Amino acid sequence: MVIYFYLLLEWIQPWYLNVSHFFIITSGYAMFWLTKEANEKQFNEVIHEIRSGVVFFTFCLLLAPILHSLLSSVSTDSIYAMCIFFFLAYWTCFDYKTHWQGHPRKPGSNTISLSSALLAALCLASRLPDPYHTFALLSTAVILLALWPALTRRFRNHGGDRAQICLTVASGSITFLSAWPLVYNGLSIEYKCVLFSAFLIATVCLNFVGPWYLLKMHRIKRTIHGPWDEATIE
């Protein structure tokens, strides 16, 4: 959403974003390769993954004019309502369990969530000025919603709780700093303080207080085993 508003307000140019994507994908894949097991490092697999990525982004660039005008007849209010629905489906159907150590990833476990997120990105892309902005937003969505979870899962498996905390703090900080110009632009100091406090409290509660409370409750959870009397109707 932050990248969408940056592109909509033309605070960032599509070519700059695409160049950044190239360096991000290159460095991210290098880290993904380094965190692989020894038996997974095969040259043929690298060629296949790189070729798949090149083909996907090439088709995305060629189809950008069509994707940009696909929902041009739909009102902006309807587009935003659809995006909220798709993002809720993404958060609800995301397979959080397989993104932790000890739970192997199942093929197709995130199909519904990923499809919903890409549909939301496609809806937002139809509101942008031209097809180049559309391609930049769709590329960002693929990197953040498809490639980034695969890389963070590797970090969690190798780093454990420390890696989880570092990723949470880094992601929250980057999002907060990026959204700062959008939220606080043109507001008085009173509204800025209120919004800053609300956003900070919500971030801390959702990322730290809530998970800590669930872990604490999980430790005192008990499962009762024993014979049970069948209910009889008199």
PDB file of C-alpha atoms in Angstrom:
ATOM      1  CA  MET A   1       0.000   0.000   0.000  1.00  0.00           C
ATOM      2  CA  VAL A   2       2.841   2.399   0.779  1.00  0.00           C
ATOM      3  CA  ILE A   3       4.464   1.778  -2.614  1.00  0.00           C
ATOM      4  CA  TYR A   4       1.078   2.218  -4.297  1.00  0.00           C
ATOM      5  CA  PHE A   5       0.557   5.687  -2.818  1.00  0.00           C
ATOM      6  CA  TYR A   6       4.147   6.635  -3.602  1.00  0.00           C
ATOM      7  CA  LEU A   7       3.527   5.746  -7.251  1.00  0.00           C
ATOM      8  CA  LEU A   8       0.078   7.351  -7.298  1.00  0.00           C
ATOM      9  CA  LEU A   9       1.410  10.640  -5.927  1.00  0.00           C
ATOM     10  CA  GLU A  10       4.484  10.311  -8.180  1.00  0.00           C
ATOM     11  CA  TRP A  11       6.860  10.576  -5.249  1.00  0.00           C
ATOM     12  CA  ILE A  12       8.911   7.780  -6.799  1.00  0.00           C
ATOM     13  CA  GLN A  13       9.572   6.989 -10.445  1.00  0.00           C
ATOM     14  CA  PRO A  14       8.889   3.506 -11.884  1.00  0.00           C
ATOM     15  CA  TRP A  15      12.356   3.151 -13.392  1.00  0.00           C
ATOM     16  CA  TYR A  16      13.975   3.850 -10.033  1.00  0.00           C
ATOM     17  CA  LEU A  17      11.765   1.231  -8.398  1.00  0.00           C
ATOM     18  CA  ASN A  18      12.539  -1.337 -11.105  1.00  0.00           C
ATOM     19  CA  VAL A  19      16.286  -0.784 -10.757  1.00  0.00           C
ATOM     20  CA  SER A  20      15.934  -1.252  -7.007  1.00  0.00           C
ATOM     21  CA  HIS A  21      14.019  -4.472  -7.661  1.00  0.00           C
ATOM     22  CA  PHE A  22      16.903  -5.828  -9.716  1.00  0.00           C
ATOM     23  CA  PHE A  23      19.414  -5.323  -6.921  1.00  0.00           C
ATOM     24  CA  ILE A  24      16.985  -6.590  -4.282  1.00  0.00           C
ATOM     25  CA  ILE A  25      16.232  -9.780  -6.228  1.00  0.00           C
ATOM     26  CA  THR A  26      19.920 -10.388  -6.942  1.00  0.00           C
ATOM     27  CA  SER A  27      21.027  -9.960  -3.337  1.00  0.00           C
ATOM     28  CA  GLY A  28      17.982 -11.819  -2.014  1.00  0.00           C
ATOM     29  CA  TYR A  29      18.591 -14.824  -4.234  1.00  0.00           C
ATOM     30  CA  ALA A  30      22.252 -14.854  -3.220  1.00  0.00           C
ATOM     31  CA  MET A  31      21.221 -15.050   0.452  1.00  0.00           C
ATOM     32  CA  PHE A  32      18.613 -17.674  -0.417  1.00  0.00           C
ATOM     33  CA  TRP A  33      21.318 -19.745  -2.113  1.00  0.00           C
ATOM     34  CA  LEU A  34      23.717 -19.415   0.801  1.00  0.00           C
ATOM     35  CA  THR A  35      21.093 -20.617   3.282  1.00  0.00           C
ATOM     36  CA  LYS A  36      20.338 -23.756   1.289  1.00  0.00           C
ATOM     37  CA  GLU A  37      21.470 -27.158   2.430  1.00  0.00           C
ATOM     38  CA  ALA A  38      24.438 -28.782   0.723  1.00  0.00           C
ATOM     39  CA  ASN A  39      22.270 -31.312  -1.128  1.00  0.00           C
ATOM     40  CA  GLU A  40      20.009 -28.525  -2.452  1.00  0.00           C
ATOM     41  CA  LYS A  41      22.746 -26.517  -4.167  1.00  0.00           C
ATOM     42  CA  GLN A  42      22.463 -27.730  -7.741  1.00  0.00           C
ATOM     43  CA  PHE A  43      23.426 -25.669 -10.761  1.00  0.00           C
ATOM     44  CA  ASN A  44      20.537 -26.946 -12.896  1.00  0.00           C
ATOM     45  CA  GLU A  45      18.060 -25.772 -10.286  1.00  0.00           C
ATOM     46  CA  VAL A  46      19.631 -22.300 -10.279  1.00  0.00           C
ATOM     47  CA  ILE A  47      19.274 -22.032 -14.051  1.00  0.00           C
ATOM     48  CA  HIS A  48      15.646 -23.143 -13.842  1.00  0.00           C
ATOM     49  CA  GLU A  49      14.786 -20.622 -11.106  1.00  0.00           C
ATOM     50  CA  ILE A  50      16.489 -17.715 -12.881  1.00  0.00           C
ATOM     51  CA  ARG A  51      14.833 -18.586 -16.187  1.00  0.00           C
ATOM     52  CA  SER A  52      11.416 -18.798 -14.527  1.00  0.00           C
ATOM     53  CA  GLY A  53      11.919 -15.377 -12.950  1.00  0.00           C
ATOM     54  CA  VAL A  54      13.020 -13.776 -16.222  1.00  0.00           C
ATOM     55  CA  VAL A  55      10.068 -15.252 -18.118  1.00  0.00           C
ATOM     56  CA  PHE A  56       7.585 -14.135 -15.463  1.00  0.00           C
ATOM     57  CA  PHE A  57       8.780 -10.526 -15.273  1.00  0.00           C
ATOM     58  CA  THR A  58       9.037 -10.322 -19.077  1.00  0.00           C
ATOM     59  CA  PHE A  59       5.436 -11.414 -19.531  1.00  0.00           C
ATOM     60  CA  CYS A  60       4.392  -9.057 -16.754  1.00  0.00           C
ATOM     61  CA  LEU A  61       6.046  -6.163 -18.598  1.00  0.00           C
ATOM     62  CA  LEU A  62       4.470  -7.109 -21.934  1.00  0.00           C
ATOM     63  CA  LEU A  63       1.015  -7.489 -20.410  1.00  0.00           C
ATOM     64  CA  ALA A  64       1.254  -4.301 -18.334  1.00  0.00           C
ATOM     65  CA  PRO A  65      -0.847  -2.190 -20.795  1.00  0.00           C
ATOM     66  CA  ILE A  66      -3.636  -4.780 -20.703  1.00  0.00           C
ATOM     67  CA  LEU A  67      -3.491  -5.165 -16.937  1.00  0.00           C
ATOM     68  CA  HIS A  68      -3.514  -1.384 -16.519  1.00  0.00           C
ATOM     69  CA  SER A  69      -6.755  -0.962 -18.483  1.00  0.00           C
ATOM     70  CA  LEU A  70      -8.397  -4.170 -17.271  1.00  0.00           C
ATOM     71  CA  LEU A  71     -10.382  -2.517 -14.458  1.00  0.00           C
ATOM     72  CA  SER A  72     -10.482   1.040 -15.773  1.00  0.00           C
ATOM     73  CA  SER A  73     -14.300   1.036 -15.935  1.00  0.00           C
ATOM     74  CA  VAL A  74     -14.657   0.108 -12.239  1.00  0.00           C
ATOM     75  CA  SER A  75     -15.018   2.950  -9.748  1.00  0.00           C
ATOM     76  CA  THR A  76     -12.206   3.745  -7.331  1.00  0.00           C
ATOM     77  CA  ASP A  77     -14.389   3.089  -4.277  1.00  0.00           C
ATOM     78  CA  SER A  78     -15.193  -0.394  -5.562  1.00  0.00           C
ATOM     79  CA  ILE A  79     -11.506  -1.008  -6.242  1.00  0.00           C
ATOM     80  CA  TYR A  80     -10.526  -0.112  -2.686  1.00  0.00           C
ATOM     81  CA  ALA A  81     -13.330  -2.264  -1.254  1.00  0.00           C
ATOM     82  CA  MET A  82     -12.166  -5.223  -3.343  1.00  0.00           C
ATOM     83  CA  CYS A  83      -8.592  -4.675  -2.186  1.00  0.00           C
ATOM     84  CA  ILE A  84      -9.656  -4.808   1.461  1.00  0.00           C
ATOM     85  CA  PHE A  85     -11.496  -8.071   0.823  1.00  0.00           C
ATOM     86  CA  PHE A  86      -8.543  -9.616  -1.033  1.00  0.00           C
ATOM     87  CA  PHE A  87      -6.016  -8.587   1.610  1.00  0.00           C
ATOM     88  CA  LEU A  88      -8.221 -10.023   4.357  1.00  0.00           C
ATOM     89  CA  ALA A  89      -8.347 -13.281   2.396  1.00  0.00           C
ATOM     90  CA  TYR A  90      -4.553 -13.173   2.084  1.00  0.00           C
ATOM     91  CA  TRP A  91      -3.999 -12.719   5.831  1.00  0.00           C
ATOM     92  CA  THR A  92      -6.612 -15.336   6.717  1.00  0.00           C
ATOM     93  CA  CYS A  93      -5.500 -18.064   4.298  1.00  0.00           C
ATOM     94  CA  PHE A  94      -1.750 -17.556   4.646  1.00  0.00           C
ATOM     95  CA  ASP A  95      -0.046 -20.764   5.791  1.00  0.00           C
ATOM     96  CA  TYR A  96       1.806 -19.409   8.816  1.00  0.00           C
ATOM     97  CA  LYS A  97       2.554 -22.882  10.169  1.00  0.00           C
ATOM     98  CA  THR A  98       4.903 -23.919   7.377  1.00  0.00           C
ATOM     99  CA  HIS A  99       7.013 -20.779   7.811  1.00  0.00           C
ATOM    100  CA  TRP A 100       8.601 -22.083  10.982  1.00  0.00           C
ATOM    101  CA  GLN A 101      11.223 -24.682  11.740  1.00  0.00           C
ATOM    102  CA  GLY A 102       9.967 -28.246  11.982  1.00  0.00           C
ATOM    103  CA  HIS A 103       7.022 -27.733   9.650  1.00  0.00           C
ATOM    104  CA  PRO A 104       7.922 -28.602   6.045  1.00  0.00           C
ATOM    105  CA  ARG A 105       6.358 -26.509   3.349  1.00  0.00           C
ATOM    106  CA  LYS A 106       3.581 -28.166   1.392  1.00  0.00           C
ATOM    107  CA  PRO A 107       3.270 -27.317  -2.325  1.00  0.00           C
ATOM    108  CA  GLY A 108       0.215 -25.198  -2.961  1.00  0.00           C
ATOM    109  CA  SER A 109      -0.381 -24.366   0.699  1.00  0.00           C
ATOM    110  CA  ASN A 110      -0.333 -20.616  -0.020  1.00  0.00           C
ATOM    111  CA  THR A 111      -2.129 -20.656  -3.364  1.00  0.00           C
ATOM    112  CA  ILE A 112      -5.292 -18.920  -2.149  1.00  0.00           C
ATOM    113  CA  SER A 113      -3.468 -16.295  -0.091  1.00  0.00           C
ATOM    114  CA  LEU A 114      -0.953 -15.458  -2.823  1.00  0.00           C
ATOM    115  CA  SER A 115      -3.647 -15.269  -5.503  1.00  0.00           C
ATOM    116  CA  SER A 116      -5.726 -12.948  -3.317  1.00  0.00           C
ATOM    117  CA  ALA A 117      -2.775 -10.645  -2.684  1.00  0.00           C
ATOM    118  CA  LEU A 118      -1.868 -10.465  -6.379  1.00  0.00           C
ATOM    119  CA  LEU A 119      -5.485  -9.691  -7.255  1.00  0.00           C
ATOM    120  CA  ALA A 120      -5.422  -6.851  -4.737  1.00  0.00           C
ATOM    121  CA  ALA A 121      -2.217  -5.524  -6.320  1.00  0.00           C
ATOM    122  CA  LEU A 122      -3.811  -5.782  -9.765  1.00  0.00           C
ATOM    123  CA  CYS A 123      -6.824  -3.787  -8.574  1.00  0.00           C
ATOM    124  CA  LEU A 124      -4.592  -1.054  -7.176  1.00  0.00           C
ATOM    125  CA  ALA A 125      -2.445  -1.034 -10.315  1.00  0.00           C
ATOM    126  CA  SER A 126      -5.459  -0.045 -12.418  1.00  0.00           C
ATOM    127  CA  ARG A 127      -5.581   3.327 -10.588  1.00  0.00           C
ATOM    128  CA  LEU A 128      -1.992   4.278 -11.504  1.00  0.00           C
ATOM    129  CA  PRO A 129      -1.116   6.759 -14.273  1.00  0.00           C
ATOM    130  CA  ASP A 130       0.414   4.460 -16.930  1.00  0.00           C
ATOM    131  CA  PRO A 131       1.477   0.837 -17.630  1.00  0.00           C
ATOM    132  CA  TYR A 132       5.024   1.425 -16.363  1.00  0.00           C
ATOM    133  CA  HIS A 133       3.629   2.266 -12.933  1.00  0.00           C
ATOM    134  CA  THR A 134       1.492  -0.879 -13.161  1.00  0.00           C
ATOM    135  CA  PHE A 135       4.513  -3.058 -13.872  1.00  0.00           C
ATOM    136  CA  ALA A 136       6.443  -1.482 -11.005  1.00  0.00           C
ATOM    137  CA  LEU A 137       3.621  -2.130  -8.528  1.00  0.00           C
ATOM    138  CA  LEU A 138       3.048  -5.721  -9.672  1.00  0.00           C
ATOM    139  CA  SER A 139       6.778  -6.424  -9.459  1.00  0.00           C
ATOM    140  CA  THR A 140       6.799  -5.057  -5.922  1.00  0.00           C
ATOM    141  CA  ALA A 141       3.845  -7.270  -5.009  1.00  0.00           C
ATOM    142  CA  VAL A 142       5.564 -10.384  -6.346  1.00  0.00           C
ATOM    143  CA  ILE A 143       8.776  -9.600  -4.465  1.00  0.00           C
ATOM    144  CA  LEU A 144       7.080  -8.837  -1.138  1.00  0.00           C
ATOM    145  CA  LEU A 145       4.328 -11.460  -1.233  1.00  0.00           C
ATOM    146  CA  ALA A 146       5.955 -14.394  -3.051  1.00  0.00           C
ATOM    147  CA  LEU A 147       9.751 -14.125  -2.827  1.00  0.00           C
ATOM    148  CA  TRP A 148      10.190 -12.426   0.550  1.00  0.00           C
ATOM    149  CA  PRO A 149       8.288 -15.104   2.584  1.00  0.00           C
ATOM    150  CA  ALA A 150      10.476 -17.833   1.080  1.00  0.00           C
ATOM    151  CA  LEU A 151      13.622 -15.967   2.138  1.00  0.00           C
ATOM    152  CA  THR A 152      12.367 -15.133   5.629  1.00  0.00           C
ATOM    153  CA  ARG A 153      11.479 -18.782   6.193  1.00  0.00           C
ATOM    154  CA  ARG A 154      15.131 -19.664   5.578  1.00  0.00           C
ATOM    155  CA  PHE A 155      16.224 -17.028   8.077  1.00  0.00           C
ATOM    156  CA  ARG A 156      13.821 -18.347  10.704  1.00  0.00           C
ATOM    157  CA  ASN A 157      14.952 -21.931  10.228  1.00  0.00           C
ATOM    158  CA  HIS A 158      18.612 -20.993  10.652  1.00  0.00           C
ATOM    159  CA  GLY A 159      18.333 -18.196  13.211  1.00  0.00           C
ATOM    160  CA  GLY A 160      15.400 -19.253  15.375  1.00  0.00           C
ATOM    161  CA  ASP A 161      13.781 -16.738  17.725  1.00  0.00           C
ATOM    162  CA  ARG A 162      16.508 -14.128  17.278  1.00  0.00           C
ATOM    163  CA  ALA A 163      16.014 -14.081  13.527  1.00  0.00           C
ATOM    164  CA  GLN A 164      12.253 -13.774  14.032  1.00  0.00           C
ATOM    165  CA  ILE A 165      12.653 -10.774  16.337  1.00  0.00           C
ATOM    166  CA  CYS A 166      15.160  -9.083  14.027  1.00  0.00           C
ATOM    167  CA  LEU A 167      12.907  -9.565  10.988  1.00  0.00           C
ATOM    168  CA  THR A 168       9.898  -8.223  12.874  1.00  0.00           C
ATOM    169  CA  VAL A 169      11.730  -5.128  14.114  1.00  0.00           C
ATOM    170  CA  ALA A 170      13.324  -4.446  10.718  1.00  0.00           C
ATOM    171  CA  SER A 171      10.065  -4.876   8.776  1.00  0.00           C
ATOM    172  CA  GLY A 172       8.101  -2.732  11.210  1.00  0.00           C
ATOM    173  CA  SER A 173      10.722   0.018  11.201  1.00  0.00           C
ATOM    174  CA  ILE A 174      10.944   0.150   7.406  1.00  0.00           C
ATOM    175  CA  THR A 175       7.154   0.234   7.061  1.00  0.00           C
ATOM    176  CA  PHE A 176       6.805   2.926   9.717  1.00  0.00           C
ATOM    177  CA  LEU A 177       9.469   5.165   8.183  1.00  0.00           C
ATOM    178  CA  SER A 178       8.048   4.693   4.683  1.00  0.00           C
ATOM    179  CA  ALA A 179       4.495   5.503   5.751  1.00  0.00           C
ATOM    180  CA  TRP A 180       5.542   8.573   7.743  1.00  0.00           C
ATOM    181  CA  PRO A 181       5.365  11.084   4.828  1.00  0.00           C
ATOM    182  CA  LEU A 182       1.963   9.738   3.742  1.00  0.00           C
ATOM    183  CA  VAL A 183       0.268   9.851   7.128  1.00  0.00           C
ATOM    184  CA  TYR A 184       1.733  13.009   8.611  1.00  0.00           C
ATOM    185  CA  ASN A 185       1.923  15.203   5.524  1.00  0.00           C
ATOM    186  CA  GLY A 186       0.064  18.483   6.064  1.00  0.00           C
ATOM    187  CA  LEU A 187      -1.317  17.655   9.530  1.00  0.00           C
ATOM    188  CA  SER A 188      -1.058  19.718  12.681  1.00  0.00           C
ATOM    189  CA  ILE A 189       1.251  18.683  15.504  1.00  0.00           C
ATOM    190  CA  GLU A 190      -1.680  17.429  17.631  1.00  0.00           C
ATOM    191  CA  TYR A 191      -2.878  14.970  14.991  1.00  0.00           C
ATOM    192  CA  LYS A 192       0.677  13.866  14.317  1.00  0.00           C
ATOM    193  CA  CYS A 193       1.213  12.979  17.981  1.00  0.00           C
ATOM    194  CA  VAL A 194      -2.089  11.092  18.177  1.00  0.00           C
ATOM    195  CA  LEU A 195      -1.445   9.110  14.994  1.00  0.00           C
ATOM    196  CA  PHE A 196       2.133   8.382  15.999  1.00  0.00           C
ATOM    197  CA  SER A 197       1.043   7.063  19.402  1.00  0.00           C
ATOM    198  CA  ALA A 198      -1.768   4.949  17.944  1.00  0.00           C
ATOM    199  CA  PHE A 199       0.443   3.443  15.252  1.00  0.00           C
ATOM    200  CA  LEU A 200       3.257   2.736  17.704  1.00  0.00           C
ATOM    201  CA  ILE A 201       0.952   1.091  20.252  1.00  0.00           C
ATOM    202  CA  ALA A 202      -0.751  -1.009  17.572  1.00  0.00           C
ATOM    203  CA  THR A 203       2.610  -2.146  16.181  1.00  0.00           C
ATOM    204  CA  VAL A 204       3.963  -3.136  19.589  1.00  0.00           C
ATOM    205  CA  CYS A 205       0.770  -4.941  20.606  1.00  0.00           C
ATOM    206  CA  LEU A 206       0.385  -6.877  17.363  1.00  0.00           C
ATOM    207  CA  ASN A 207       4.029  -7.888  16.989  1.00  0.00           C
ATOM    208  CA  PHE A 208       5.216  -8.321  20.568  1.00  0.00           C
ATOM    209  CA  VAL A 209       2.525  -8.197  23.265  1.00  0.00           C
ATOM    210  CA  GLY A 210       0.081 -10.490  21.462  1.00  0.00           C
ATOM    211  CA  PRO A 211       2.600 -13.235  20.560  1.00  0.00           C
ATOM    212  CA  TRP A 212       4.167 -13.037  24.047  1.00  0.00           C
ATOM    213  CA  TYR A 213       0.768 -13.496  25.676  1.00  0.00           C
ATOM    214  CA  LEU A 214      -0.062 -16.468  23.435  1.00  0.00           C
ATOM    215  CA  LEU A 215       3.262 -18.138  24.242  1.00  0.00           C
ATOM    216  CA  LYS A 216       2.691 -17.573  27.947  1.00  0.00           C
ATOM    217  CA  MET A 217      -0.791 -19.091  27.765  1.00  0.00           C
ATOM    218  CA  HIS A 218       0.552 -22.012  25.747  1.00  0.00           C
ATOM    219  CA  ARG A 219       2.903 -22.973  28.592  1.00  0.00           C
ATOM    220  CA  ILE A 220       0.056 -23.426  31.073  1.00  0.00           C
ATOM    221  CA  LYS A 221      -2.193 -25.246  28.626  1.00  0.00           C
ATOM    222  CA  ARG A 222      -3.221 -28.699  29.811  1.00  0.00           C
ATOM    223  CA  THR A 223      -4.817 -31.560  27.968  1.00  0.00           C
ATOM    224  CA  ILE A 224      -7.088 -33.741  30.065  1.00  0.00           C
ATOM    225  CA  HIS A 225      -6.857 -37.477  29.339  1.00  0.00           C
ATOM    226  CA  GLY A 226      -9.128 -40.119  30.820  1.00  0.00           C
ATOM    227  CA  PRO A 227     -12.441 -41.920  30.498  1.00  0.00           C
ATOM    228  CA  TRP A 228     -15.487 -39.898  29.636  1.00  0.00           C
ATOM    229  CA  ASP A 229     -19.057 -40.753  30.543  1.00  0.00           C
ATOM    230  CA  GLU A 230     -21.396 -40.793  27.605  1.00  0.00           C
ATOM    231  CA  ALA A 231     -24.311 -38.423  27.798  1.00  0.00           C
ATOM    232  CA  THR A 232     -27.686 -40.074  28.150  1.00  0.00           C
ATOM    233  CA  ILE A 233     -31.016 -38.499  27.339  1.00  0.00           C
ATOM    234  CA  GLU A 234     -33.650 -39.077  30.014  1.00  0.00           C
TER     235      GLU A 234
END
